[in-house]
Amino acid sequence: VGRLRDNIAIEVARQGFISQLMDNIAAGVVAVGRENRINEINSVMERFLRCDKSDFLGRDIAELVPDLAGHAPHAELEIPATINGVSVLLNRIPILHREAQCR
């Protein structure tokens, strides 16, 4: 039980660190997992969306950015898209972690 409690504390601290790191990036960031589900949204993107990030967490990225539907999970730069009626350029940068690809 003590080890489980320690592991949970470590995971909570790690998530807090990741959230702080993302919130200190000047660009809007959306972190998406392998199932194309939104895992995290930074505060810049949250302000751009004019919504609370909890409205999008767990949802498919294509619901937020329909222009990404069907795009391959490899690195792509300057993908033209529309979010909330605003034209934007997106960068998709896959991140490898523990031999598993996270998008």
mmCIF file of C-alpha atoms in Angstrom:
data_model
loop_
_atom_site.group_PDB
_atom_site.id
_atom_site.type_symbol
_atom_site.label_atom_id
_atom_site.label_comp_id
_atom_site.label_asym_id
_atom_site.label_seq_id
_atom_site.Cartn_x
_atom_site.Cartn_y
_atom_site.Cartn_z
ATOM 1 C CA VAL A 1 0.000 0.000 0.000
ATOM 2 C CA GLY A 2 2.844 2.396 0.850
ATOM 3 C CA ARG A 3 4.544 1.758 -2.479
ATOM 4 C CA LEU A 4 1.294 2.363 -4.350
ATOM 5 C CA ARG A 5 0.826 5.633 -2.471
ATOM 6 C CA ASP A 6 4.384 6.659 -3.388
ATOM 7 C CA ASN A 7 3.808 5.810 -7.054
ATOM 8 C CA ILE A 8 0.605 7.843 -7.111
ATOM 9 C CA ALA A 9 2.408 10.809 -5.506
ATOM 10 C CA ILE A 10 5.164 10.568 -8.125
ATOM 11 C CA GLU A 11 2.608 10.471 -10.958
ATOM 12 C CA VAL A 12 0.700 13.462 -9.564
ATOM 13 C CA ALA A 13 3.971 15.424 -9.301
ATOM 14 C CA ARG A 14 4.914 14.430 -12.855
ATOM 15 C CA GLN A 15 1.543 15.572 -14.204
ATOM 16 C CA GLY A 16 1.891 18.884 -12.380
ATOM 17 C CA PHE A 17 5.345 19.377 -13.869
ATOM 18 C CA ILE A 18 4.061 18.639 -17.377
ATOM 19 C CA SER A 19 1.169 21.077 -16.956
ATOM 20 C CA GLN A 20 3.517 23.838 -15.743
ATOM 21 C CA LEU A 21 5.919 23.138 -18.593
ATOM 22 C CA MET A 22 3.150 23.334 -21.206
ATOM 23 C CA ASP A 23 1.731 26.509 -19.699
ATOM 24 C CA ASN A 24 5.109 28.207 -20.089
ATOM 25 C CA ILE A 25 5.218 27.614 -23.836
ATOM 26 C CA ALA A 26 4.239 30.763 -25.767
ATOM 27 C CA ALA A 27 2.349 28.843 -28.482
ATOM 28 C CA GLY A 28 -0.924 26.984 -28.149
ATOM 29 C CA VAL A 29 -0.257 23.290 -27.498
ATOM 30 C CA VAL A 30 -2.531 20.267 -27.594
ATOM 31 C CA ALA A 31 -1.065 16.917 -26.516
ATOM 32 C CA VAL A 32 -2.712 13.931 -28.174
ATOM 33 C CA GLY A 33 -2.236 10.248 -27.336
ATOM 34 C CA ARG A 34 -2.081 7.217 -29.586
ATOM 35 C CA GLU A 35 -5.846 6.905 -29.829
ATOM 36 C CA ASN A 36 -6.042 10.511 -31.119
ATOM 37 C CA ARG A 37 -7.552 11.521 -27.770
ATOM 38 C CA ILE A 38 -6.638 14.892 -26.284
ATOM 39 C CA ASN A 39 -4.527 14.412 -23.138
ATOM 40 C CA GLU A 40 -3.598 18.007 -22.307
ATOM 41 C CA ILE A 41 -4.169 21.562 -23.533
ATOM 42 C CA ASN A 42 -1.985 24.445 -22.412
ATOM 43 C CA SER A 43 -3.329 27.778 -21.172
ATOM 44 C CA VAL A 44 -2.512 29.607 -24.435
ATOM 45 C CA MET A 45 -4.671 27.183 -26.423
ATOM 46 C CA GLU A 46 -7.344 27.266 -23.731
ATOM 47 C CA ARG A 47 -7.591 31.074 -24.114
ATOM 48 C CA PHE A 48 -7.649 30.743 -27.921
ATOM 49 C CA LEU A 49 -10.518 28.230 -27.703
ATOM 50 C CA ARG A 50 -12.356 30.400 -25.148
ATOM 51 C CA CYS A 51 -13.241 27.211 -23.286
ATOM 52 C CA ASP A 52 -12.052 25.281 -20.300
ATOM 53 C CA LYS A 53 -9.660 22.522 -21.296
ATOM 54 C CA SER A 54 -11.827 20.010 -19.448
ATOM 55 C CA ASP A 55 -14.347 20.478 -22.279
ATOM 56 C CA PHE A 56 -11.854 18.809 -24.656
ATOM 57 C CA LEU A 57 -9.834 16.352 -22.572
ATOM 58 C CA GLY A 58 -10.461 12.779 -23.705
ATOM 59 C CA ARG A 59 -12.127 13.828 -26.956
ATOM 60 C CA ASP A 60 -10.828 12.949 -30.404
ATOM 61 C CA ILE A 61 -8.571 15.671 -31.869
ATOM 62 C CA ALA A 62 -10.690 15.624 -35.049
ATOM 63 C CA GLU A 63 -13.577 17.087 -33.008
ATOM 64 C CA LEU A 64 -11.426 20.129 -32.237
ATOM 65 C CA VAL A 65 -9.580 20.267 -35.562
ATOM 66 C CA PRO A 66 -11.577 18.461 -38.274
ATOM 67 C CA ASP A 67 -8.805 19.275 -40.787
ATOM 68 C CA LEU A 68 -6.559 16.757 -38.973
ATOM 69 C CA ALA A 69 -8.900 13.828 -39.656
ATOM 70 C CA GLY A 70 -7.054 11.347 -41.825
ATOM 71 C CA HIS A 71 -3.625 12.926 -41.370
ATOM 72 C CA ALA A 72 -0.858 10.418 -40.769
ATOM 73 C CA PRO A 73 0.805 10.495 -37.325
ATOM 74 C CA HIS A 74 4.214 11.512 -38.658
ATOM 75 C CA ALA A 75 5.826 14.922 -38.298
ATOM 76 C CA GLU A 76 4.179 17.612 -40.373
ATOM 77 C CA LEU A 77 4.830 21.317 -40.259
ATOM 78 C CA GLU A 78 2.509 24.152 -41.179
ATOM 79 C CA ILE A 79 -0.668 22.151 -41.737
ATOM 80 C CA PRO A 80 -3.390 24.637 -42.718
ATOM 81 C CA ALA A 81 -6.471 24.208 -40.534
ATOM 82 C CA THR A 82 -9.446 26.053 -39.112
ATOM 83 C CA ILE A 83 -10.237 26.144 -35.397
ATOM 84 C CA ASN A 84 -13.346 27.989 -34.222
ATOM 85 C CA GLY A 85 -13.552 29.726 -37.607
ATOM 86 C CA VAL A 86 -9.965 30.991 -37.402
ATOM 87 C CA SER A 87 -7.370 29.924 -39.994
ATOM 88 C CA VAL A 88 -4.205 28.605 -38.339
ATOM 89 C CA LEU A 89 -1.036 26.712 -39.213
ATOM 90 C CA LEU A 90 -0.420 23.628 -37.099
ATOM 91 C CA ASN A 91 2.732 21.666 -36.402
ATOM 92 C CA ARG A 92 2.402 17.970 -35.584
ATOM 93 C CA ILE A 93 5.473 16.644 -33.814
ATOM 94 C CA PRO A 94 5.391 13.014 -32.622
ATOM 95 C CA ILE A 95 7.189 12.373 -29.340
ATOM 96 C CA LEU A 96 8.665 8.958 -28.625
ATOM 97 C CA HIS A 97 8.614 7.804 -25.030
ATOM 98 C CA ARG A 98 9.596 4.372 -23.750
ATOM 99 C CA GLU A 99 9.556 2.967 -27.270
ATOM 100 C CA ALA A 100 5.890 3.922 -27.668
ATOM 101 C CA GLN A 101 4.838 6.677 -29.979
ATOM 102 C CA CYS A 102 2.739 9.453 -28.447
ATOM 103 C CA ARG A 103 1.169 11.990 -30.776
#
